[in-house]
Amino acid sequence: MSSTATKDTVKQAAESNPEGEGVVVLERIGDGITILRLGAADEGMITLTEQRLDSIDRAADQLAQDDTLRGVVVTGPGPGMFAAGADIRMIENVATPQEGAEGAARGRSIFGKLGALKVPVVAAVDGPCLGGALELCLALDYRIAADNAGTQIGLPEVKLGIVPGFGGTQRLTRLVGLPKALDMILQGKILRAKPAWKRGVVDRIVPAEKLLAIAIETVREFADKGSKGPTRKLRGMDRWLTHSPLRAIVERKVRKTLSAGQARFYEAPKRALELCLDAVRLPVERGFEREASVTGDLIVSKTCKGLLNLYFLTERSKRLGKSDDARSIDRALVLGGGVMGAGIAGSMVNKGILVRLCDLLPENLLGAKKRLQKTLDKKLRRRHLKKHEARAVQDRLAVSSEWGLLAQTDMLLEAVPEVLDLKRKIFAEAVERGLSDDAIIATNTSSLSIDAMSEGLPNRERVVGVHFFNPPEKMPLVEVIRGSHTSDAAVATACKLAVRLGKFPVVVKDCAGFLVNRCLAPYMNEAARLMVEGNSPEFIDQVMLDFGFPMGPARLLDEVGYDVANKVSEVLAEAFTDRMTPSPFFAAMVEAGCLGMKKDGGLYDKSGDKAGPGRAVLTALRSTRGGVDRLATRSEVHQRLVYPMIAEAYRILEEGLVNSAEDLDLGLVFGIGFPPFTGGITKYAEREGIDIVVEALTAMAEQHGNRFAPPRSLVEQRD
Amino acid sequence: MSRSKQDTLAIIAGCRTPFARAGTDLKRASAADLASHVFREVLDRSAIDPASIDEVILGCGGPDAGEANVARVAALRAGIPEAVPAVTVMRNCASGMEALFAAEMRLRAGEGDVFVVGGAESMSNFPLMFNRRATDWFASLARARSLPQRLSRIAAFRPGFLKPRVAILEGLRDPISGLIMGQTAENVARRFGISRAEQDEFALESHHRATGALERGRFADEIAPVPVAPKFDRFITDDNGIRKEQNAEALAKLRPVFDKKNGDVTVGNSCQVTDGAAAMLVMSEARAEEFGLEPLALVRGHSRAALDPAYMGLGPVHATPDALRRAGIGFDSVDLFEINEAFAAQVLGCVRAFESDEYCREHVGLPGAIGSIDPAKLNVNGGAIALGHPIAATGTRIALTLAEELRAQRKRYGVATLCIGGGQGQAMVLEAA
């Protein structure tokens, strides 16, 4: 059967589909075999909406009554698309656990009905096959996947604070065994075709072009033999670790990781573990029932709502890179080979951009190559890359003290020391060296004004800030800074670059500290004040860890370094005289030569476990207060640290520096690790109650100083 | 003879790696590693649109088995677009000049007018190969299916199978005359009565001139420093074959290697075995004008010639007259010469032959001597005796260094020429732009 014929029939089927959009399409190809397409060819992204689930249900009924049917192939609407899982809005709209459990049970039984047809039912997957879509496949007799980069297979439900609810925990565990199922479900791993095949999630991988033909052939073979498909048995380790008492080893190991660190804030992986164990120890129907009821519990939880919001925020952020104005960056010149420049250059070459990295110090250039090699070696060890692919990445990074000429350069990105004149000189020289008029000039500054930097430069509308966070390879946020002259095209291009590098861009107008550092400053300042008042760094860190931050403020200060903290706090103090006067602690640390982890440690020692040299500085400062300690309670610490951050965030919104509250939510979760399960800082504030926050701020302003004064917009929002 | 700007090849920019003695700084880099580095550098420095390149032409004498068309491998790794074709050319020691010549031919044939050319050689990576008997044994072992068959094949192993064929030694022996290259140099020395002392003196001068050039920073612009993979713990920035402390006594102490009893050619007065690569961006003069690029030099004439393989060192004498004729200039108009220093005896032999009525009449077919070369105009920054001779890279290097020297000295014409193992010579006349 030729592929053009397939397309034509699909089209006809779609056109003649009486049910309209958003439903599955049945297509009889003769010989008793029917293709069930999950959508029409022109639908684009397929999700499992209620409407589509209903239509699968009807299709299953219809197929069950067809006596001439010999087999079914379930596939996507066309090449590159299977289905991206359950419709997120459907999850969002669930109001009660009861409703959630019923919805889950319903989806699972529809898939079960399709899988239980008397004839062989084979899934042919090309493109995303995530969440509910994979659960559908798991209910069928056999799974074939296209072996190309677009095929994504996984159950990422835990990332949204829920568990696979359409039978996934039960069916996957029974199919591939406990260790492999847990590995996929608990981390919400998304696999490409080959790893999915190696784990036994799919039975066969084939070239995308031959997918449908092979799937049809496979169904025919099964039908000829009168079988539903191959019978499977777990073998070797998988069998021992699933069906013997040895599974206690797996269980213990997993429980340990699920109670450590930030994992403790998330309920879904723990419940998923129980469900996977149920799949082994309970009859299948009981397992299904439990899965549905757990899904119902989780789907209405605050964590689920928070994570759903975060998911919407990330999707929104990614769309920023899709503007028509955005240019694609193929060649970049990165200036400054320090941690930031090297890290950014490394991220770029990893995504196929040709980068020339320049620095006057050869050791910085070599450092950049080394740093990149280290990340590549790691990927090589994990077999995420092949040797020649790693070499190609390294090849893309040219390092030199010489800039060369810039006529082919699409973007110049500077990450040199924060000296205004130096940056201006660099921009002028770039123009002299032939940088074309439409090339983007980007700066990774964290404290200088974009407008000041671009002054006097021809075509200054192309100067834009792209503020990466340290370390740039890992930190997911990029603040795209719009100066008052910056063009939409430059902003869009910077966003597109960020998305290409796998980051989430957030657009902020030029102001001191931008979004993240400006919100971080009161938090850090207040932490320093609390410590000078006599509260131990361990205590303060613990309160914030218990709130859900990945790291407490004392440790964060050590990581950032006191030189940087001091410098940033000075810049911000100058801009916001009424509330950002820095704690004397930063300057004292710098004076004592205590710079943090980059040198001999700070409040903690180099190993990070014990008290570091910075404690002496703290003690000295405490004695200047007359040695009178003022110990704070946990909730005082919490309010003094988190509420001013909320206040500052709302001020940024009030001043129109960001477009919406969503920007604040995204920026602080991905910029400083504000607890993701809250859904973001404004969601958290709303959850706490705006009036409570305002009251607490007002009270603290009276007690501790005007720096706590709540912003106008927050006061007005109070009910 | 003057050609139109459309038919004239202009050298726009070029660079090279440092030249490092085989087995030292660049030993882990393959020819493609070296070539992709210089390709990328030359493009970054000149900033032309890489899609406008019509072809990449790279000389390489001994590409690795894993990168047989090393030009293509290096071009893609350097970020040159997939749609730009690439070819590896090979004329032994002149392969790097052959690349320039191939570009010029395409230009005149109307088949493109922008080229990246170069030469690359990793002599450190010339392989050791299994000998014929061992190869046959491996083949029969691979064919053995049953266990007894396999055991019997394994039992057939002989220690002699481990005696390797050394690619570099076989490559440096002329299969027609049966002579090693050094022996052909001995032939030239005897033909013109060039003494050991003269050869050593020439070698010493090569080191002196190269040292001077290095200290003046003459090579700084043409060398693109190489960060050494995979550890990246250092940059290689300088040629490491230049011996600042070289003296006549030390050279005199060396034993001849090619004719141990009666010879004069030593490792000290021969070129070094070296790793390195060089590349250039070349295009028609017309295209350079269109792009607004200022050429370094224009290629005015070009020729190849051939002679008795046993006297291959005299190749330049045979090739130069035609190149000059095509350029339309006389020998006396030449301001600077680059004659590749395969051996001191061979360069000195060329100088003698250029001024010999008898040699030029009988062997080159000219009415009389071509002319004398003032030593002050010859290899002014030293040559392969000091810098080394990474086979295919040298042709590109001497053309580049000549072009730069013409500009530095504000001179007009220069000749770059090489002798070629197998009995050939190649020469090129450049005019400063």
PDB file of C-alpha atoms in Angstrom, chain A residues 253-479:
ATOM      1  CA  LYS A 253      16.110   2.199  47.548  1.00  0.00           C
ATOM      2  CA  VAL A 254      13.285   4.122  45.928  1.00  0.00           C
ATOM      3  CA  ARG A 255      11.685   5.078  49.244  1.00  0.00           C
ATOM      4  CA  LYS A 256      14.967   6.528  50.379  1.00  0.00           C
ATOM      5  CA  THR A 257      15.318   8.824  47.362  1.00  0.00           C
ATOM      6  CA  LEU A 258      11.667   9.838  47.638  1.00  0.00           C
ATOM      7  CA  SER A 259      12.062  11.121  51.184  1.00  0.00           C
ATOM      8  CA  ALA A 260      15.307  13.025  50.635  1.00  0.00           C
ATOM      9  CA  GLY A 261      15.739  16.671  49.665  1.00  0.00           C
ATOM     10  CA  GLN A 262      12.999  18.393  47.762  1.00  0.00           C
ATOM     11  CA  ALA A 263      11.347  15.105  46.834  1.00  0.00           C
ATOM     12  CA  ARG A 264       9.657  15.225  50.229  1.00  0.00           C
ATOM     13  CA  PHE A 265       7.355  18.009  49.022  1.00  0.00           C
ATOM     14  CA  TYR A 266       5.898  15.865  46.277  1.00  0.00           C
ATOM     15  CA  GLU A 267       3.231  13.304  46.974  1.00  0.00           C
ATOM     16  CA  ALA A 268       2.734  11.900  43.489  1.00  0.00           C
ATOM     17  CA  PRO A 269       5.947   9.840  43.151  1.00  0.00           C
ATOM     18  CA  LYS A 270       5.289   8.203  46.528  1.00  0.00           C
ATOM     19  CA  ARG A 271       1.767   7.272  45.543  1.00  0.00           C
ATOM     20  CA  ALA A 272       3.023   6.059  42.171  1.00  0.00           C
ATOM     21  CA  LEU A 273       5.466   3.747  43.951  1.00  0.00           C
ATOM     22  CA  GLU A 274       2.613   2.228  45.942  1.00  0.00           C
ATOM     23  CA  LEU A 275       0.575   1.762  42.777  1.00  0.00           C
ATOM     24  CA  CYS A 276       3.411   0.030  40.958  1.00  0.00           C
ATOM     25  CA  LEU A 277       3.796  -2.279  43.942  1.00  0.00           C
ATOM     26  CA  ASP A 278       0.038  -2.889  43.844  1.00  0.00           C
ATOM     27  CA  ALA A 279       0.407  -3.969  40.230  1.00  0.00           C
ATOM     28  CA  VAL A 280       2.562  -6.821  41.476  1.00  0.00           C
ATOM     29  CA  ARG A 281       0.691  -7.770  44.623  1.00  0.00           C
ATOM     30  CA  LEU A 282      -2.981  -7.154  43.788  1.00  0.00           C
ATOM     31  CA  PRO A 283      -5.357  -8.561  41.177  1.00  0.00           C
ATOM     32  CA  VAL A 284      -5.417  -6.275  38.180  1.00  0.00           C
ATOM     33  CA  GLU A 285      -8.917  -4.890  38.740  1.00  0.00           C
ATOM     34  CA  ARG A 286      -8.087  -3.927  42.326  1.00  0.00           C
ATOM     35  CA  GLY A 287      -4.936  -2.230  41.078  1.00  0.00           C
ATOM     36  CA  PHE A 288      -6.945  -0.253  38.561  1.00  0.00           C
ATOM     37  CA  GLU A 289      -9.399   0.839  41.256  1.00  0.00           C
ATOM     38  CA  ARG A 290      -6.628   2.082  43.475  1.00  0.00           C
ATOM     39  CA  GLU A 291      -4.979   3.903  40.602  1.00  0.00           C
ATOM     40  CA  ALA A 292      -8.198   5.738  39.847  1.00  0.00           C
ATOM     41  CA  SER A 293      -8.779   6.721  43.445  1.00  0.00           C
ATOM     42  CA  VAL A 294      -5.196   7.974  43.898  1.00  0.00           C
ATOM     43  CA  THR A 295      -5.531   9.965  40.698  1.00  0.00           C
ATOM     44  CA  GLY A 296      -8.714  11.526  42.063  1.00  0.00           C
ATOM     45  CA  ASP A 297      -6.949  12.504  45.302  1.00  0.00           C
ATOM     46  CA  LEU A 298      -3.966  14.030  43.621  1.00  0.00           C
ATOM     47  CA  ILE A 299      -5.708  15.799  40.782  1.00  0.00           C
ATOM     48  CA  VAL A 300      -7.439  18.234  43.158  1.00  0.00           C
ATOM     49  CA  SER A 301      -4.345  18.808  45.330  1.00  0.00           C
ATOM     50  CA  LYS A 302      -2.694  22.210  45.666  1.00  0.00           C
ATOM     51  CA  THR A 303       0.521  20.755  44.351  1.00  0.00           C
ATOM     52  CA  CYS A 304      -1.176  19.581  41.176  1.00  0.00           C
ATOM     53  CA  LYS A 305      -2.747  23.000  40.654  1.00  0.00           C
ATOM     54  CA  GLY A 306       0.616  24.653  41.273  1.00  0.00           C
ATOM     55  CA  LEU A 307       2.491  22.399  38.897  1.00  0.00           C
ATOM     56  CA  LEU A 308      -0.210  22.757  36.242  1.00  0.00           C
ATOM     57  CA  ASN A 309       0.164  26.506  36.493  1.00  0.00           C
ATOM     58  CA  LEU A 310       3.899  26.112  36.114  1.00  0.00           C
ATOM     59  CA  TYR A 311       3.344  23.979  33.048  1.00  0.00           C
ATOM     60  CA  PHE A 312       1.208  26.704  31.480  1.00  0.00           C
ATOM     61  CA  LEU A 313       3.883  29.256  32.348  1.00  0.00           C
ATOM     62  CA  THR A 314       6.610  27.274  30.637  1.00  0.00           C
ATOM     63  CA  GLU A 315       4.479  26.767  27.539  1.00  0.00           C
ATOM     64  CA  ARG A 316       3.780  30.491  27.500  1.00  0.00           C
ATOM     65  CA  SER A 317       7.467  31.252  27.857  1.00  0.00           C
ATOM     66  CA  LYS A 318       8.394  28.914  25.011  1.00  0.00           C
ATOM     67  CA  ARG A 319       5.927  30.686  22.743  1.00  0.00           C
ATOM     68  CA  LEU A 320       7.955  33.885  23.170  1.00  0.00           C
ATOM     69  CA  GLY A 321      10.553  32.281  20.931  1.00  0.00           C
ATOM     70  CA  LYS A 322       8.083  31.704  18.127  1.00  0.00           C
ATOM     71  CA  SER A 323       7.472  35.296  17.092  1.00  0.00           C
ATOM     72  CA  ASP A 324       7.778  36.052  13.378  1.00  0.00           C
ATOM     73  CA  ASP A 325      10.205  38.856  14.210  1.00  0.00           C
ATOM     74  CA  ALA A 326      12.718  36.457  15.693  1.00  0.00           C
ATOM     75  CA  ARG A 327      15.906  35.780  13.774  1.00  0.00           C
ATOM     76  CA  SER A 328      17.688  32.499  13.945  1.00  0.00           C
ATOM     77  CA  ILE A 329      21.211  32.672  15.336  1.00  0.00           C
ATOM     78  CA  ASP A 330      23.690  30.469  13.476  1.00  0.00           C
ATOM     79  CA  ARG A 331      26.972  32.170  14.285  1.00  0.00           C
ATOM     80  CA  ALA A 332      27.818  33.990  17.468  1.00  0.00           C
ATOM     81  CA  LEU A 333      30.784  35.806  18.888  1.00  0.00           C
ATOM     82  CA  VAL A 334      30.971  35.462  22.659  1.00  0.00           C
ATOM     83  CA  LEU A 335      33.316  37.856  24.419  1.00  0.00           C
ATOM     84  CA  GLY A 336      34.665  36.990  27.832  1.00  0.00           C
ATOM     85  CA  GLY A 337      35.600  33.429  28.713  1.00  0.00           C
ATOM     86  CA  GLY A 338      34.778  33.469  32.414  1.00  0.00           C
ATOM     87  CA  VAL A 339      32.226  31.146  33.974  1.00  0.00           C
ATOM     88  CA  MET A 340      29.312  32.895  32.277  1.00  0.00           C
ATOM     89  CA  GLY A 341      30.818  33.382  28.822  1.00  0.00           C
ATOM     90  CA  ALA A 342      32.217  29.861  28.709  1.00  0.00           C
ATOM     91  CA  GLY A 343      28.985  28.348  29.949  1.00  0.00           C
ATOM     92  CA  ILE A 344      26.835  30.263  27.479  1.00  0.00           C
ATOM     93  CA  ALA A 345      29.175  29.413  24.611  1.00  0.00           C
ATOM     94  CA  GLY A 346      29.036  25.767  25.648  1.00  0.00           C
ATOM     95  CA  SER A 347      25.240  25.773  25.669  1.00  0.00           C
ATOM     96  CA  MET A 348      25.205  27.366  22.238  1.00  0.00           C
ATOM     97  CA  VAL A 349      27.541  24.884  20.545  1.00  0.00           C
ATOM     98  CA  ASN A 350      25.543  22.060  22.086  1.00  0.00           C
ATOM     99  CA  LYS A 351      22.549  23.333  20.140  1.00  0.00           C
ATOM    100  CA  GLY A 352      24.355  23.649  16.827  1.00  0.00           C
ATOM    101  CA  ILE A 353      25.429  27.288  16.885  1.00  0.00           C
ATOM    102  CA  LEU A 354      28.933  28.093  15.621  1.00  0.00           C
ATOM    103  CA  VAL A 355      30.606  30.116  18.337  1.00  0.00           C
ATOM    104  CA  ARG A 356      33.822  32.029  18.464  1.00  0.00           C
ATOM    105  CA  LEU A 357      34.767  32.715  22.067  1.00  0.00           C
ATOM    106  CA  CYS A 358      37.322  35.438  22.670  1.00  0.00           C
ATOM    107  CA  ASP A 359      39.239  36.384  25.756  1.00  0.00           C
ATOM    108  CA  LEU A 360      42.647  37.888  26.298  1.00  0.00           C
ATOM    109  CA  LEU A 361      43.628  35.189  28.779  1.00  0.00           C
ATOM    110  CA  PRO A 362      44.533  31.853  27.177  1.00  0.00           C
ATOM    111  CA  GLU A 363      43.674  30.042  30.419  1.00  0.00           C
ATOM    112  CA  ASN A 364      40.085  31.258  30.160  1.00  0.00           C
ATOM    113  CA  LEU A 365      39.865  29.985  26.593  1.00  0.00           C
ATOM    114  CA  LEU A 366      41.286  26.616  27.558  1.00  0.00           C
ATOM    115  CA  GLY A 367      38.994  26.629  30.573  1.00  0.00           C
ATOM    116  CA  ALA A 368      36.007  26.991  28.264  1.00  0.00           C
ATOM    117  CA  LYS A 369      37.121  24.080  26.099  1.00  0.00           C
ATOM    118  CA  LYS A 370      37.791  21.968  29.181  1.00  0.00           C
ATOM    119  CA  ARG A 371      34.472  22.817  30.729  1.00  0.00           C
ATOM    120  CA  LEU A 372      32.678  21.837  27.552  1.00  0.00           C
ATOM    121  CA  GLN A 373      34.675  18.632  27.268  1.00  0.00           C
ATOM    122  CA  LYS A 374      33.701  17.723  30.812  1.00  0.00           C
ATOM    123  CA  THR A 375      30.002  17.974  29.991  1.00  0.00           C
ATOM    124  CA  LEU A 376      30.549  16.026  26.777  1.00  0.00           C
ATOM    125  CA  ASP A 377      32.497  13.305  28.558  1.00  0.00           C
ATOM    126  CA  LYS A 378      29.613  12.894  30.950  1.00  0.00           C
ATOM    127  CA  LYS A 379      27.192  12.492  28.052  1.00  0.00           C
ATOM    128  CA  LEU A 380      29.570  10.052  26.369  1.00  0.00           C
ATOM    129  CA  ARG A 381      29.759   7.959  29.514  1.00  0.00           C
ATOM    130  CA  ARG A 382      25.979   7.872  29.702  1.00  0.00           C
ATOM    131  CA  ARG A 383      25.822   7.125  25.988  1.00  0.00           C
ATOM    132  CA  HIS A 384      23.667  10.156  25.343  1.00  0.00           C
ATOM    133  CA  LEU A 385      26.119  11.112  22.635  1.00  0.00           C
ATOM    134  CA  LYS A 386      28.281   9.248  20.208  1.00  0.00           C
ATOM    135  CA  LYS A 387      31.942  10.098  19.885  1.00  0.00           C
ATOM    136  CA  HIS A 388      31.656  11.866  16.553  1.00  0.00           C
ATOM    137  CA  GLU A 389      28.691  13.872  17.830  1.00  0.00           C
ATOM    138  CA  ALA A 390      30.664  15.037  20.849  1.00  0.00           C
ATOM    139  CA  ARG A 391      33.524  16.005  18.583  1.00  0.00           C
ATOM    140  CA  ALA A 392      31.183  18.012  16.373  1.00  0.00           C
ATOM    141  CA  VAL A 393      30.039  19.970  19.424  1.00  0.00           C
ATOM    142  CA  GLN A 394      33.613  20.717  20.422  1.00  0.00           C
ATOM    143  CA  ASP A 395      34.427  21.640  16.801  1.00  0.00           C
ATOM    144  CA  ARG A 396      31.772  24.351  16.854  1.00  0.00           C
ATOM    145  CA  LEU A 397      33.566  26.184  19.644  1.00  0.00           C
ATOM    146  CA  ALA A 398      36.526  28.140  18.286  1.00  0.00           C
ATOM    147  CA  VAL A 399      38.534  29.903  20.983  1.00  0.00           C
ATOM    148  CA  SER A 400      40.968  32.692  20.312  1.00  0.00           C
ATOM    149  CA  SER A 401      42.312  35.977  21.528  1.00  0.00           C
ATOM    150  CA  GLU A 402      41.464  37.379  18.084  1.00  0.00           C
ATOM    151  CA  TRP A 403      37.921  38.354  17.151  1.00  0.00           C
ATOM    152  CA  GLY A 404      38.400  38.103  13.415  1.00  0.00           C
ATOM    153  CA  LEU A 405      35.889  39.929  11.232  1.00  0.00           C
ATOM    154  CA  LEU A 406      32.211  39.924  12.058  1.00  0.00           C
ATOM    155  CA  ALA A 407      30.257  40.266   8.825  1.00  0.00           C
ATOM    156  CA  GLN A 408      28.868  36.710   9.214  1.00  0.00           C
ATOM    157  CA  THR A 409      28.164  36.991  12.931  1.00  0.00           C
ATOM    158  CA  ASP A 410      24.455  36.925  13.804  1.00  0.00           C
ATOM    159  CA  MET A 411      24.931  37.792  17.440  1.00  0.00           C
ATOM    160  CA  LEU A 412      27.584  39.334  19.587  1.00  0.00           C
ATOM    161  CA  LEU A 413      27.194  38.428  23.226  1.00  0.00           C
ATOM    162  CA  GLU A 414      29.413  40.015  25.821  1.00  0.00           C
ATOM    163  CA  ALA A 415      30.126  38.495  29.218  1.00  0.00           C
ATOM    164  CA  VAL A 416      33.102  40.659  30.162  1.00  0.00           C
ATOM    165  CA  PRO A 417      33.582  42.319  33.567  1.00  0.00           C
ATOM    166  CA  GLU A 418      30.852  44.785  34.566  1.00  0.00           C
ATOM    167  CA  VAL A 419      32.563  47.970  33.453  1.00  0.00           C
ATOM    168  CA  LEU A 420      30.401  50.278  31.388  1.00  0.00           C
ATOM    169  CA  ASP A 421      33.215  51.819  29.346  1.00  0.00           C
ATOM    170  CA  LEU A 422      34.658  48.414  28.511  1.00  0.00           C
ATOM    171  CA  LYS A 423      31.309  47.252  27.179  1.00  0.00           C
ATOM    172  CA  ARG A 424      30.821  50.398  25.146  1.00  0.00           C
ATOM    173  CA  LYS A 425      34.278  50.030  23.678  1.00  0.00           C
ATOM    174  CA  ILE A 426      33.538  46.453  22.724  1.00  0.00           C
ATOM    175  CA  PHE A 427      30.297  47.386  20.957  1.00  0.00           C
ATOM    176  CA  ALA A 428      32.029  50.153  19.025  1.00  0.00           C
ATOM    177  CA  GLU A 429      34.803  47.836  17.970  1.00  0.00           C
ATOM    178  CA  ALA A 430      32.328  45.215  16.829  1.00  0.00           C
ATOM    179  CA  VAL A 431      30.725  47.728  14.507  1.00  0.00           C
ATOM    180  CA  GLU A 432      34.155  48.674  13.223  1.00  0.00           C
ATOM    181  CA  ARG A 433      34.900  45.028  12.532  1.00  0.00           C
ATOM    182  CA  GLY A 434      31.972  44.766  10.203  1.00  0.00           C
ATOM    183  CA  LEU A 435      29.163  43.518  12.448  1.00  0.00           C
ATOM    184  CA  SER A 436      26.157  43.793  10.161  1.00  0.00           C
ATOM    185  CA  ASP A 437      23.362  46.229  10.960  1.00  0.00           C
ATOM    186  CA  ASP A 438      20.853  43.519  11.695  1.00  0.00           C
ATOM    187  CA  ALA A 439      23.094  41.461  13.969  1.00  0.00           C
ATOM    188  CA  ILE A 440      22.006  41.378  17.606  1.00  0.00           C
ATOM    189  CA  ILE A 441      24.225  42.861  20.264  1.00  0.00           C
ATOM    190  CA  ALA A 442      23.538  41.062  23.513  1.00  0.00           C
ATOM    191  CA  THR A 443      24.883  41.675  26.965  1.00  0.00           C
ATOM    192  CA  ASN A 444      24.905  39.306  29.892  1.00  0.00           C
ATOM    193  CA  THR A 445      25.123  42.188  32.346  1.00  0.00           C
ATOM    194  CA  SER A 446      23.416  41.737  35.663  1.00  0.00           C
ATOM    195  CA  SER A 447      23.807  45.255  36.977  1.00  0.00           C
ATOM    196  CA  LEU A 448      24.386  47.779  34.193  1.00  0.00           C
ATOM    197  CA  SER A 449      21.764  49.666  32.243  1.00  0.00           C
ATOM    198  CA  ILE A 450      21.141  48.580  28.667  1.00  0.00           C
ATOM    199  CA  ASP A 451      20.357  52.146  27.676  1.00  0.00           C
ATOM    200  CA  ALA A 452      23.626  53.438  29.069  1.00  0.00           C
ATOM    201  CA  MET A 453      25.501  50.719  27.252  1.00  0.00           C
ATOM    202  CA  SER A 454      23.959  51.352  23.853  1.00  0.00           C
ATOM    203  CA  GLU A 455      24.321  55.119  23.937  1.00  0.00           C
ATOM    204  CA  GLY A 456      25.968  56.541  20.854  1.00  0.00           C
ATOM    205  CA  LEU A 457      25.901  53.227  19.025  1.00  0.00           C
ATOM    206  CA  PRO A 458      24.425  53.158  15.521  1.00  0.00           C
ATOM    207  CA  ASN A 459      21.297  50.960  15.348  1.00  0.00           C
ATOM    208  CA  ARG A 460      21.068  50.861  19.112  1.00  0.00           C
ATOM    209  CA  GLU A 461      17.671  49.168  18.867  1.00  0.00           C
ATOM    210  CA  ARG A 462      19.480  45.862  18.444  1.00  0.00           C
ATOM    211  CA  VAL A 463      21.093  45.987  21.871  1.00  0.00           C
ATOM    212  CA  VAL A 464      19.337  43.623  24.249  1.00  0.00           C
ATOM    213  CA  GLY A 465      20.130  42.050  27.596  1.00  0.00           C
ATOM    214  CA  VAL A 466      20.250  38.291  27.908  1.00  0.00           C
ATOM    215  CA  HIS A 467      20.860  37.586  31.540  1.00  0.00           C
ATOM    216  CA  PHE A 468      21.795  33.971  32.161  1.00  0.00           C
ATOM    217  CA  PHE A 469      22.204  32.593  35.649  1.00  0.00           C
ATOM    218  CA  ASN A 470      25.153  30.750  37.068  1.00  0.00           C
ATOM    219  CA  PRO A 471      25.897  28.031  35.962  1.00  0.00           C
ATOM    220  CA  PRO A 472      24.446  28.844  32.527  1.00  0.00           C
ATOM    221  CA  GLU A 473      24.441  25.228  31.345  1.00  0.00           C
ATOM    222  CA  LYS A 474      22.040  24.250  34.107  1.00  0.00           C
ATOM    223  CA  MET A 475      19.997  27.264  35.156  1.00  0.00           C
ATOM    224  CA  PRO A 476      16.716  27.234  33.231  1.00  0.00           C
ATOM    225  CA  LEU A 477      15.883  30.949  33.244  1.00  0.00           C
ATOM    226  CA  VAL A 478      17.054  33.727  30.940  1.00  0.00           C
ATOM    227  CA  GLU A 479      15.988  37.294  31.655  1.00  0.00           C
TER     228      GLU A 479
END
